Coordinates of C-alpha atoms and ligand atoms in Angstrom, one line a residue:
Chain A
M160 CA 55.0 207.9 194.9
Q161 CA 53.6 205.8 192.4
S162 CA 56.7 205.5 190.2
G163 CA 58.4 205.4 193.3
N164 CA 57.3 202.3 193.7
T165 CA 57.9 200.9 190.4
L166 CA 61.6 201.6 191.1
T167 CA 61.2 199.9 194.0
R168 CA 60.0 196.5 193.2
T169 CA 62.2 197.2 190.2
V170 CA 65.0 196.6 192.1
L171 CA 64.1 194.5 194.6
A172 CA 63.4 191.6 191.2
L173 CA 66.6 193.0 189.8
V174 CA 67.8 192.0 193.1
A175 CA 66.3 188.2 192.8
V176 CA 67.4 187.4 189.7
L177 CA 71.0 188.2 190.8
L178 CA 70.3 186.0 193.7
I179 CA 68.7 183.3 191.9
G180 CA 71.6 183.3 189.3
A181 CA 74.0 183.2 191.6
A182 CA 72.5 180.9 193.9
G183 CA 72.1 178.4 191.0
F184 CA 75.6 179.6 189.5
S185 CA 77.4 178.7 192.6
Y186 CA 76.0 175.4 193.1
V187 CA 76.2 174.4 189.2
S188 CA 79.8 175.7 189.7
S189 CA 80.5 173.3 193.0
I190 CA 78.2 170.3 191.5
R191 CA 80.0 170.6 187.4
S192 CA 82.1 173.1 186.5
P193 CA 82.6 176.7 186.9
Q194 CA 82.7 176.9 182.8
F195 CA 79.6 174.6 182.8
A196 CA 77.8 177.2 185.1
V197 CA 79.0 180.3 182.9
I198 CA 77.6 179.0 180.2
Q199 CA 74.7 177.8 181.4
A200 CA 74.3 181.8 182.7
L201 CA 74.8 183.0 179.5
N202 CA 72.0 180.6 177.9
S203 CA 70.1 182.3 180.4
L204 CA 70.1 185.5 179.4
A205 CA 70.4 184.4 176.3
L206 CA 66.6 182.9 176.7
G207 CA 65.6 186.0 178.7
G208 CA 66.5 188.0 176.0
L209 CA 64.6 185.9 173.3
L210 CA 61.1 185.7 175.6
F211 CA 61.2 189.8 176.5
L212 CA 61.4 190.2 173.2
L213 CA 58.1 188.0 172.4
A214 CA 57.0 188.7 175.8
S215 CA 56.7 192.3 175.5
G216 CA 54.6 192.6 172.3
F217 CA 52.3 190.5 174.0
S218 CA 51.9 192.0 176.8
L219 CA 51.6 195.7 175.0
I220 CA 48.5 193.8 173.1
F221 CA 47.1 192.4 175.5
G222 CA 47.0 196.1 177.6
L223 CA 45.8 198.1 174.7
M224 CA 43.3 195.8 173.3
R225 CA 42.3 193.1 176.2
L226 CA 43.4 190.4 173.4
A227 CA 45.6 187.5 174.5
N228 CA 46.9 187.0 171.0
L229 CA 48.0 183.2 171.0
T230 CA 49.6 183.8 167.3
H231 CA 52.2 185.3 169.0
G232 CA 54.5 182.2 169.3
A233 CA 53.5 181.2 165.4
F234 CA 54.7 184.2 164.6
F235 CA 58.0 183.7 166.5
M236 CA 58.2 180.7 164.5
L237 CA 57.3 182.2 161.3
G238 CA 60.0 185.0 161.7
A239 CA 62.5 181.8 162.4
Y240 CA 61.4 180.1 159.4
I241 CA 61.9 183.2 157.0
G242 CA 65.0 184.4 158.2
A243 CA 66.8 180.8 158.2
N244 CA 65.2 180.8 154.3
I245 CA 66.6 184.2 153.1
L246 CA 69.7 183.2 154.4
R247 CA 69.8 180.0 153.1
S248 CA 68.4 181.3 149.6
Y249 CA 70.5 185.1 149.0
D250 CA 74.6 184.1 149.5
G251 CA 76.3 186.9 151.3
V252 CA 73.2 188.1 153.5
N253 CA 74.0 188.7 156.9
L254 CA 71.7 187.9 159.6
W255 CA 70.7 191.4 160.4
F256 CA 69.0 192.0 156.9
A257 CA 67.6 188.6 157.4
M258 CA 66.1 189.6 160.5
I259 CA 64.7 192.8 159.3
G260 CA 63.1 191.4 156.4
A261 CA 61.8 188.7 158.3
G262 CA 60.1 191.7 161.0
I263 CA 58.4 193.5 158.3
A264 CA 56.7 190.2 156.7
V265 CA 56.2 189.5 159.9
A266 CA 54.4 192.5 161.0
V267 CA 52.4 192.5 157.4
F268 CA 51.1 189.6 158.2
G269 CA 49.7 191.0 161.8
G270 CA 48.5 193.9 160.7
L271 CA 46.6 192.0 157.7
L272 CA 45.4 189.3 160.8
E273 CA 44.3 192.7 163.3
R274 CA 42.5 194.5 160.0
F275 CA 40.5 191.4 158.4
V276 CA 40.1 188.9 160.7
L277 CA 40.3 190.2 164.1
R278 CA 38.6 193.3 163.7
Q279 CA 35.8 191.8 162.8
L280 CA 35.3 190.1 166.2
S281 CA 35.8 193.2 168.1
S282 CA 33.5 192.8 170.1
N283 CA 33.6 188.9 170.9
S284 CA 36.2 188.5 173.1
L285 CA 36.4 185.2 173.6
G286 CA 36.1 184.9 170.0
Q287 CA 39.0 186.4 169.2
V288 CA 41.1 184.5 171.0
L289 CA 40.1 181.7 169.5
V290 CA 40.6 182.5 166.3
T291 CA 44.2 183.6 167.3
L292 CA 44.8 180.1 168.8
G293 CA 43.2 178.5 165.1
M294 CA 45.7 181.1 163.6
S295 CA 48.7 179.6 165.1
F296 CA 47.6 176.1 164.3
I297 CA 47.1 177.4 160.4
V298 CA 50.5 178.9 160.7
A299 CA 52.3 176.0 162.2
D300 CA 50.7 173.7 159.6
A301 CA 51.8 176.1 156.3
C302 CA 55.2 176.2 157.9
L303 CA 55.2 172.2 157.6
M304 CA 53.7 172.7 154.4
I305 CA 56.6 174.8 152.8
W306 CA 59.9 174.3 155.3
G307 CA 58.9 170.0 156.0
G308 CA 59.8 168.7 158.9
D309 CA 63.4 168.9 159.6
P310 CA 65.2 171.7 161.4
I311 CA 66.4 174.1 159.3
P312 CA 69.7 175.5 160.8
V313 CA 70.3 179.2 161.2
P314 CA 74.8 179.8 161.2
T315 CA 76.0 182.1 163.4
P316 CA 77.0 185.1 162.0
A317 CA 80.9 184.6 161.4
A318 CA 82.4 187.7 163.1
F319 CA 80.5 186.2 166.8
Q320 CA 81.4 182.5 166.2
S321 CA 84.5 182.1 168.7
P322 CA 84.3 182.5 171.7
L323 CA 85.0 185.6 173.8
R324 CA 88.0 184.5 176.7
V325 CA 87.8 186.4 179.8
A326 CA 89.5 185.4 183.3
G327 CA 90.4 182.0 181.9
F328 CA 86.9 181.6 180.9
M329 CA 85.1 180.7 176.9
F330 CA 81.8 183.1 176.7
P331 CA 80.3 182.0 174.0
T332 CA 79.8 185.3 172.2
Y333 CA 76.5 185.1 170.4
R334 CA 74.7 184.7 173.6
L335 CA 75.9 187.9 174.7
V336 CA 74.9 189.3 171.2
V337 CA 71.2 188.4 171.9
V338 CA 71.3 189.6 175.5
L339 CA 72.5 193.2 174.1
C340 CA 69.6 193.2 171.8
A341 CA 66.9 192.8 173.5
V342 CA 68.4 195.4 176.0
A343 CA 68.5 198.0 173.5
A344 CA 64.7 196.8 172.3
A345 CA 64.2 197.3 175.6
I346 CA 65.5 200.9 175.4
G347 CA 63.8 201.5 172.8
L348 CA 60.4 200.0 173.9
Y349 CA 60.8 202.2 176.8
L350 CA 61.7 205.7 175.2
L351 CA 58.9 205.3 172.2
L352 CA 56.0 204.5 175.3
E353 CA 57.2 206.9 177.6
R354 CA 59.0 209.6 175.6
T355 CA 56.6 209.9 172.3
R356 CA 53.3 211.6 171.7
L357 CA 52.3 207.9 169.8
G358 CA 54.0 206.5 172.8
A359 CA 51.3 208.6 175.9
M360 CA 48.2 207.2 173.4
I361 CA 48.9 204.6 173.5
R362 CA 49.1 204.5 177.9
A363 CA 46.0 206.5 177.1
G364 CA 43.8 204.2 175.6
V365 CA 45.3 201.7 178.1
D366 CA 44.3 203.7 180.8
D367 CA 40.9 204.3 179.2
M368 CA 39.7 203.3 176.4
Q369 CA 36.6 205.4 176.0
M370 CA 37.9 208.1 176.9
A371 CA 40.9 208.0 175.2
R372 CA 38.2 208.0 171.4
A373 CA 36.3 210.6 173.2
V374 CA 39.4 212.8 172.9
G375 CA 39.8 212.7 169.6
I376 CA 42.8 209.4 170.1
P377 CA 42.4 206.9 166.8
V378 CA 42.2 204.3 168.3
S379 CA 41.7 202.0 165.4
K380 CA 44.8 202.8 163.9
L381 CA 46.7 202.6 167.2
F382 CA 45.2 198.8 167.1
T383 CA 47.2 198.4 164.3
A384 CA 50.6 199.7 164.6
V385 CA 50.9 197.8 168.1
F386 CA 49.5 194.8 166.7
M387 CA 52.1 195.3 163.7
L388 CA 54.8 196.3 166.2
G389 CA 54.1 193.5 168.6
A390 CA 54.6 191.3 165.5
G391 CA 57.7 192.6 164.3
I392 CA 59.4 192.4 167.0
A393 CA 58.3 188.5 167.7
G394 CA 59.7 187.6 163.8
A395 CA 62.9 189.2 163.8
A396 CA 62.8 187.6 167.5
G397 CA 62.0 184.2 165.8
V398 CA 65.8 185.2 163.4
L399 CA 67.7 186.7 166.4
G400 CA 67.3 183.1 168.1
G401 CA 67.3 181.1 164.9
P402 CA 71.5 180.1 165.4
I403 CA 71.0 179.1 168.8
M404 CA 67.3 177.7 168.6
S405 CA 66.8 176.8 164.6
A406 CA 63.7 176.8 162.6
Y407 CA 61.5 173.7 163.4
P408 CA 57.8 172.4 163.7
G409 CA 57.1 172.9 167.2
L410 CA 59.1 176.1 168.0
D411 CA 56.4 177.7 168.3
A412 CA 54.7 175.6 170.8
D413 CA 58.1 175.6 173.3
M414 CA 57.9 179.6 173.1
L415 CA 54.6 180.7 173.6
P416 CA 54.1 178.8 177.2
L417 CA 57.1 180.6 178.1
A418 CA 56.0 184.1 177.2
L419 CA 52.5 183.5 179.1
I420 CA 54.2 182.7 182.2
V421 CA 56.4 185.7 182.0
V422 CA 53.7 188.1 181.3
I423 CA 51.6 186.6 184.4
L424 CA 54.8 186.8 186.5
G425 CA 55.3 190.4 185.6
G426 CA 52.4 191.9 184.8
V427 CA 49.7 192.5 182.0
G428 CA 50.4 195.4 180.0
S429 CA 53.9 196.6 181.9
L430 CA 56.8 196.6 180.1
I431 CA 59.3 196.4 182.9
G432 CA 57.3 193.7 184.1
A433 CA 57.6 191.6 180.8
F434 CA 61.5 192.8 181.3
V435 CA 62.1 191.3 184.7
G436 CA 60.2 188.5 184.1
S437 CA 61.8 187.3 181.1
F438 CA 64.9 187.1 182.5
I439 CA 63.7 185.2 185.7
I440 CA 62.1 182.7 183.7
G441 CA 65.4 182.3 181.4
F442 CA 67.0 181.5 184.5
I443 CA 64.5 179.4 186.0
Y444 CA 63.8 176.9 182.7
T445 CA 67.7 176.9 181.7
F446 CA 69.0 175.7 184.9
G447 CA 65.9 174.1 185.7
T448 CA 66.0 171.6 182.6
A449 CA 70.1 171.4 183.1
L450 CA 69.9 170.1 186.9
L451 CA 66.2 168.7 187.7
P452 CA 65.3 167.5 183.5
D453 CA 62.2 166.0 185.3
L454 CA 61.2 168.7 187.5
A455 CA 61.9 171.9 185.2
Y456 CA 57.8 173.0 184.6
V457 CA 57.4 172.6 188.2
I458 CA 60.1 174.6 188.6
L459 CA 58.7 177.6 186.0
F460 CA 55.1 177.1 187.3
L461 CA 56.3 177.7 190.8
P462 CA 57.2 181.1 190.8
M463 CA 54.0 181.7 188.6
I464 CA 51.7 180.3 191.1
V465 CA 53.4 182.6 194.3
V466 CA 53.1 185.5 192.6
I467 CA 49.6 184.8 191.3
A468 CA 48.6 184.0 195.0
F469 CA 50.1 187.0 196.0
R470 CA 50.3 189.5 193.5
P471 CA 47.2 188.4 191.3
Q472 CA 47.9 191.4 188.8
G473 CA 51.7 190.5 188.6
L474 CA 55.0 191.4 189.9
F475 CA 53.9 195.5 188.1
G476 CA 50.9 195.0 186.9
R477 CA 48.4 197.7 187.3
M478 CA 45.5 195.4 186.3
S479 CA 43.9 191.9 187.2
A480 CA 43.9 189.9 184.0
Chain B
M183 CA 17.3 233.5 164.7
A184 CA 20.7 232.7 166.4
T185 CA 22.3 229.7 164.5
E186 CA 22.4 226.2 166.5
A187 CA 25.9 224.9 167.6
L188 CA 24.3 221.9 168.6
S189 CA 20.8 220.1 168.1
V190 CA 19.4 216.8 169.5
S191 CA 15.8 215.7 167.8
N192 CA 14.0 213.0 169.4
L193 CA 17.0 211.2 170.9
H194 CA 16.5 207.5 171.9
A195 CA 19.1 205.8 174.1
Y196 CA 19.4 202.3 175.5
Y197 CA 22.1 200.4 177.8
G198 CA 20.7 196.6 176.1
D199 CA 17.7 196.5 176.6
S200 CA 17.1 199.2 179.4
H201 CA 15.5 202.2 177.2
V202 CA 17.1 205.6 179.2
L203 CA 16.2 208.1 177.0
Y204 CA 12.7 208.6 175.3
G205 CA 12.8 211.5 172.7
V206 CA 14.8 214.0 173.9
S207 CA 15.2 217.1 171.7
F208 CA 16.9 220.6 172.3
A209 CA 19.3 223.3 170.5
L210 CA 22.0 225.1 171.9
E211 CA 22.9 228.1 169.9
A212 CA 26.1 229.5 169.3
R213 CA 28.2 230.9 171.6
G214 CA 26.0 230.3 174.4
V215 CA 25.6 227.8 177.9
L216 CA 22.8 225.3 177.6
A217 CA 22.4 223.8 181.0
L218 CA 21.5 220.5 181.6
L219 CA 19.2 219.9 184.6
G220 CA 17.8 217.0 186.1
R221 CA 17.6 214.5 189.1
N222 CA 20.6 211.6 189.7
G223 CA 19.5 209.4 187.1
A224 CA 17.4 211.5 184.6
G225 CA 19.5 211.0 181.7
K226 CA 21.9 213.6 181.6
S227 CA 24.9 211.8 181.3
T228 CA 23.5 209.4 178.5
C229 CA 22.7 212.1 176.7
I230 CA 26.4 213.2 177.2
S231 CA 27.9 210.0 176.3
S232 CA 25.1 210.0 172.9
I233 CA 25.9 213.2 172.0
M234 CA 30.1 212.0 171.3
G235 CA 29.2 208.3 170.3
L236 CA 30.1 206.9 173.3
L237 CA 26.3 205.4 173.7
P238 CA 25.3 205.3 169.8
P239 CA 21.3 206.7 169.9
R240 CA 19.3 203.9 168.5
E241 CA 16.5 206.5 166.9
G242 CA 16.4 210.1 166.6
E243 CA 19.1 213.1 165.0
I244 CA 22.4 214.9 166.4
K245 CA 23.5 217.8 164.5
L246 CA 26.6 219.8 165.0
F247 CA 26.4 222.8 163.1
G248 CA 24.1 221.6 160.8
K249 CA 26.2 218.5 159.9
T250 CA 24.5 214.9 161.3
I251 CA 27.2 213.3 163.8
S252 CA 24.7 210.7 165.3
G253 CA 26.0 207.7 164.0
L254 CA 29.7 208.2 164.1
A255 CA 32.2 207.2 166.1
P256 CA 33.9 208.9 169.1
E257 CA 36.9 209.9 167.5
Q258 CA 35.3 211.2 164.6
I259 CA 33.3 213.2 166.5
S260 CA 35.7 214.4 168.6
K261 CA 37.5 215.7 165.2
L262 CA 34.8 217.7 164.1
G263 CA 34.3 219.3 167.0
I264 CA 32.9 218.2 170.4
G265 CA 34.9 218.0 173.3
L266 CA 33.9 216.1 176.7
V267 CA 34.9 217.1 180.1
P268 CA 33.3 213.7 181.5
Q269 CA 31.4 213.0 184.7
G270 CA 34.2 212.1 187.2
R271 CA 37.0 213.9 185.0
R272 CA 38.3 210.3 183.8
I273 CA 41.8 212.0 183.3
F274 CA 44.4 209.4 182.5
P275 CA 46.0 208.2 185.8
S276 CA 49.4 207.0 184.4
L277 CA 50.0 209.8 182.0
S278 CA 51.9 213.6 183.2
V279 CA 49.9 216.5 183.0
R280 CA 51.8 217.4 180.1
E281 CA 50.7 214.0 178.3
N282 CA 47.2 214.1 178.8
L283 CA 46.9 217.9 177.1
A284 CA 49.1 216.5 174.6
V285 CA 47.4 213.4 173.5
A286 CA 44.0 215.5 173.1
A287 CA 45.6 218.0 170.6
Q288 CA 44.2 218.3 167.4
R289 CA 44.8 220.2 164.1
Q290 CA 42.6 222.9 164.4
T291 CA 40.9 223.7 160.9
E292 CA 39.6 227.2 161.9
G293 CA 39.4 229.3 164.8
D294 CA 41.1 232.6 165.5
K295 CA 42.4 231.7 168.8
P296 CA 43.2 227.9 169.0
W297 CA 43.9 226.2 172.0
T298 CA 47.7 225.4 173.2
L299 CA 49.7 223.7 175.7
A300 CA 50.7 227.5 176.3
R301 CA 47.1 228.8 176.8
I302 CA 46.1 226.0 178.7
Y303 CA 48.8 226.6 181.5
D304 CA 47.7 230.4 181.0
L305 CA 44.0 229.6 181.8
F306 CA 44.8 226.9 185.2
P307 CA 48.7 228.3 186.1
R308 CA 48.7 225.1 188.5
M309 CA 48.9 222.8 185.8
K310 CA 51.9 224.5 184.3
E311 CA 53.6 224.1 187.8
R312 CA 52.4 220.3 187.7
Q313 CA 52.9 219.3 184.2
N314 CA 55.3 216.5 184.8
Q315 CA 53.2 215.0 187.7
L316 CA 51.2 212.0 187.3
A317 CA 47.8 212.7 187.1
G318 CA 46.6 210.8 188.8
S319 CA 48.4 212.0 191.3
L320 CA 46.2 215.4 191.2
S321 CA 44.1 216.7 193.5
G322 CA 40.5 216.5 192.9
G323 CA 40.5 220.2 192.2
E324 CA 43.6 220.1 190.0
Q325 CA 41.7 216.7 188.0
Q326 CA 39.1 218.7 187.2
M327 CA 40.9 221.4 185.6
L328 CA 43.0 218.9 183.7
A329 CA 39.8 217.5 182.5
I330 CA 38.4 221.2 181.2
G331 CA 42.2 221.9 179.5
R332 CA 42.3 218.5 177.8
G333 CA 38.6 218.8 176.8
L334 CA 39.8 222.1 175.4
M335 CA 43.0 220.8 173.7
G336 CA 40.9 219.7 170.9
N337 CA 39.5 223.3 170.3
P338 CA 36.1 222.1 170.3
K339 CA 32.9 223.6 168.6
V340 CA 30.8 222.4 171.5
L341 CA 32.4 221.8 174.9
L342 CA 30.0 219.1 177.2
L343 CA 31.1 219.5 180.7
D344 CA 29.5 217.0 183.2
E345 CA 28.6 217.9 186.5
P346 CA 32.3 219.5 187.0
S347 CA 31.5 221.1 190.3
E348 CA 30.8 217.1 191.4
G349 CA 32.7 216.5 195.1
L350 CA 34.7 219.7 195.5
A351 CA 35.0 222.0 197.6
P352 CA 33.4 225.5 197.6
L353 CA 36.4 227.4 197.1
I354 CA 37.2 225.1 193.9
V355 CA 34.1 224.9 192.7
Q356 CA 34.0 229.2 192.8
E357 CA 37.2 228.6 190.5
V358 CA 34.9 225.9 187.9
G359 CA 31.8 228.9 187.7
R360 CA 34.5 231.7 186.9
T361 CA 36.4 229.5 184.4
I362 CA 33.2 228.8 182.8
K363 CA 31.7 232.4 182.4
R364 CA 35.5 232.9 181.2
L365 CA 34.9 230.1 178.3
K366 CA 31.6 231.4 177.8
D367 CA 32.7 235.2 177.0
E368 CA 35.3 233.7 174.7
G369 CA 32.5 232.6 172.5
Q370 CA 33.0 228.9 173.3
S371 CA 29.7 227.0 173.4
I372 CA 28.9 225.0 176.2
I373 CA 26.5 222.4 177.5
L374 CA 26.8 222.4 181.1
V375 CA 25.1 219.5 183.4
E376 CA 25.0 220.3 186.6
Q377 CA 23.6 219.0 189.9
N378 CA 24.4 222.4 191.2
S379 CA 21.7 224.6 189.6
Q380 CA 23.0 227.7 191.7
L381 CA 25.9 227.8 189.2
A382 CA 24.3 226.4 186.4
L383 CA 21.9 228.9 186.3
E384 CA 24.4 231.7 186.9
V385 CA 26.2 230.8 183.7
A386 CA 23.5 229.6 181.4
D387 CA 21.3 230.9 179.0
Q388 CA 19.0 228.2 177.6
V389 CA 18.1 225.2 180.3
V390 CA 16.8 221.9 179.7
I391 CA 15.2 219.6 182.4
L392 CA 14.9 216.2 182.3
N393 CA 12.8 214.2 183.9
T394 CA 13.4 209.7 183.8
G395 CA 14.6 210.3 180.7
E396 CA 12.4 212.9 179.0
C397 CA 12.4 216.6 178.7
A398 CA 10.2 218.4 181.6
F399 CA 11.5 221.3 180.6
V400 CA 13.3 223.6 177.5
G401 CA 13.5 227.0 178.2
T402 CA 15.2 229.7 179.1
A403 CA 17.2 230.6 181.9
E404 CA 15.2 233.9 183.3
E405 CA 12.0 231.7 183.0
V406 CA 13.7 228.9 185.9
R407 CA 15.1 231.7 187.5
A408 CA 11.5 233.7 187.5
N409 CA 9.8 230.5 188.9
D410 CA 11.5 228.5 192.0
D411 CA 9.0 225.9 191.7
L412 CA 10.3 224.4 188.5
I413 CA 13.3 223.7 190.5
T414 CA 11.9 221.9 193.7
Q415 CA 9.1 219.9 191.0
N416 CA 12.2 218.8 189.2
L417 CA 15.3 218.6 190.7
G418 CA 14.2 218.6 194.7
I419 CA 15.2 220.7 196.9
F420 CA 17.9 218.8 198.9
H421 CA 19.8 218.6 195.5
A422 CA 20.6 222.7 195.6
H423 CA 23.3 223.6 197.4
Ligands
ADP274 N1 26.4 202.1 181.8 C1 24.8 201.4 182.3 N2 24.2 200.6 181.9 C2 23.0 200.8 182.4 N3 22.4 201.5 182.8 C3 22.8 202.2 182.8 C4 24.0 202.9 182.6 N4 24.6 204.2 183.0 C5 23.4 204.9 183.4 N5 22.4 203.6 183.4 C6 20.7 204.2 183.9 O1 20.6 204.8 182.7 C7 19.9 205.9 183.8 C8 19.8 207.2 183.5 O2 21.7 207.2 183.9 P1 22.3 208.5 183.8 O3 22.7 209.3 182.4 O4 24.3 208.1 184.2 O5 21.9 209.9 184.8 P2 22.5 211.1 185.4 O6 24.0 211.7 185.0 O7 21.4 212.1 184.6 O8 22.7 211.6 186.5 C9 19.5 206.0 185.5 O9 18.5 204.8 185.5 C10 20.8 204.5 185.2 O10 20.8 203.8 185.9
MG275 MG1 25.3 211.7 185.4

């Protein structure tokens, strides 16, 4: 019954995304050009994909640890810088290798942060949130010190540089690759959470932390593992987004609010919620900035406020944030 | 002298500043059933939480087969061999029946017949029928079976059962009673908390009666069965089913 409900809501939300997308698309086609609309639609999907990679980890960490990790945007930026640096320093290294390298580096950084800083504050959730905020400033300053204030471009892999031509339209290939990566990550995360014993342990911890400990689930190791996983995905996403956004000071602060809106919209701790919410926000933000640049943030926060008013737990959430 | 499976000595427990247990002491004999009785709010569940490490005792010592466990984390205590079937069942609602059991499985270090998924399904055939169903969608009785199965999957040396008959229909209560007897016959050491003193006294060897956080009685089940006043005075007749 419960899963039937989730299915209904998933279908409804996906239909809503498609409708919003289609409406935006036809409107933009009519006032600009169809090609412009195609580009914007793909930009929306790519942004949605990157937001999913950011928001899914944030949501998972919040669901299990009840911790709003405000360092998550900084993980994304740190990943982008590390990836850009790897690609700049070593000739012939490809983007995928840089992604894996940056993902691992950021995961290790996240693991250390969880073990040696957040763990000390485990009974003080306000303290934890403030520390993650402070840590995001430290990371931002460190990036500024190491890599300077100028944006560092990340080259698009040669294979994906030329656009695909279908039915007379040009599709920026790399945007499609980003979407495919996000979908692959979503499937991987879904299988990990729903089909493995480790995933069941994580869900048990989300359901009832104390009881999970009482049946012997090593919750402390689980916390570190989930934190590292979320950090690693965010770091890798920073590299994946590099060819679109490049690495620049303030990237963290540009991405984190969007990811927060996604999580509030989709529901805290829900993977499906993060997925659907990411693409909704991807479309709204992209078309909003293209059409009504002055009102982009209003358009962005409006759906969130509507959802909070009628469904405080978010579209797919079970717990109230 | 029989081996002590679990001993609690001079246990003091607090919720914040509120003092709930005042020097509780008792010992469970190996392969026996100890019924922990008392009115609502007497401190039975608090006792169980303290043993499990969910509410670490402020004072006193808890030993499992001679090894001190008080002060350890619940997951360590679980690994050392205490299984919990908590009041209100607290199954993981968004996990399937099978997953509820699987997450609680632990590597078996000793023991001749370790609990496995197959043996739990053998004990509760209904769990096998429902293994892919979400645990949150089970009936109260089925959730209780699942909670007991989950408690056993850790192959505990001592099983803590906190009001397993609470809120269940009489037929299901009987089934829970039969299950407890069967576990006892297999040599499982059990601490059984019950409001249903009749059910408890049928299986128990030892009885501890708590009254507002203190032991009002510690003795054998025969003594309690022979002395109705103990029950009426300490439990109140309105609780007897
Ligand atoms: N989480 C809690 N916080 C504060 N007081 C509690 C809590 N749980 C129980 N108590 C109090 O501790 C006392 C013992 O409760 P409990 O152990 O649940 O009793 P029993 O299981 O015997 O019915 C009661 O007075 C109850 O109000
Ligand atoms: Mg109780």
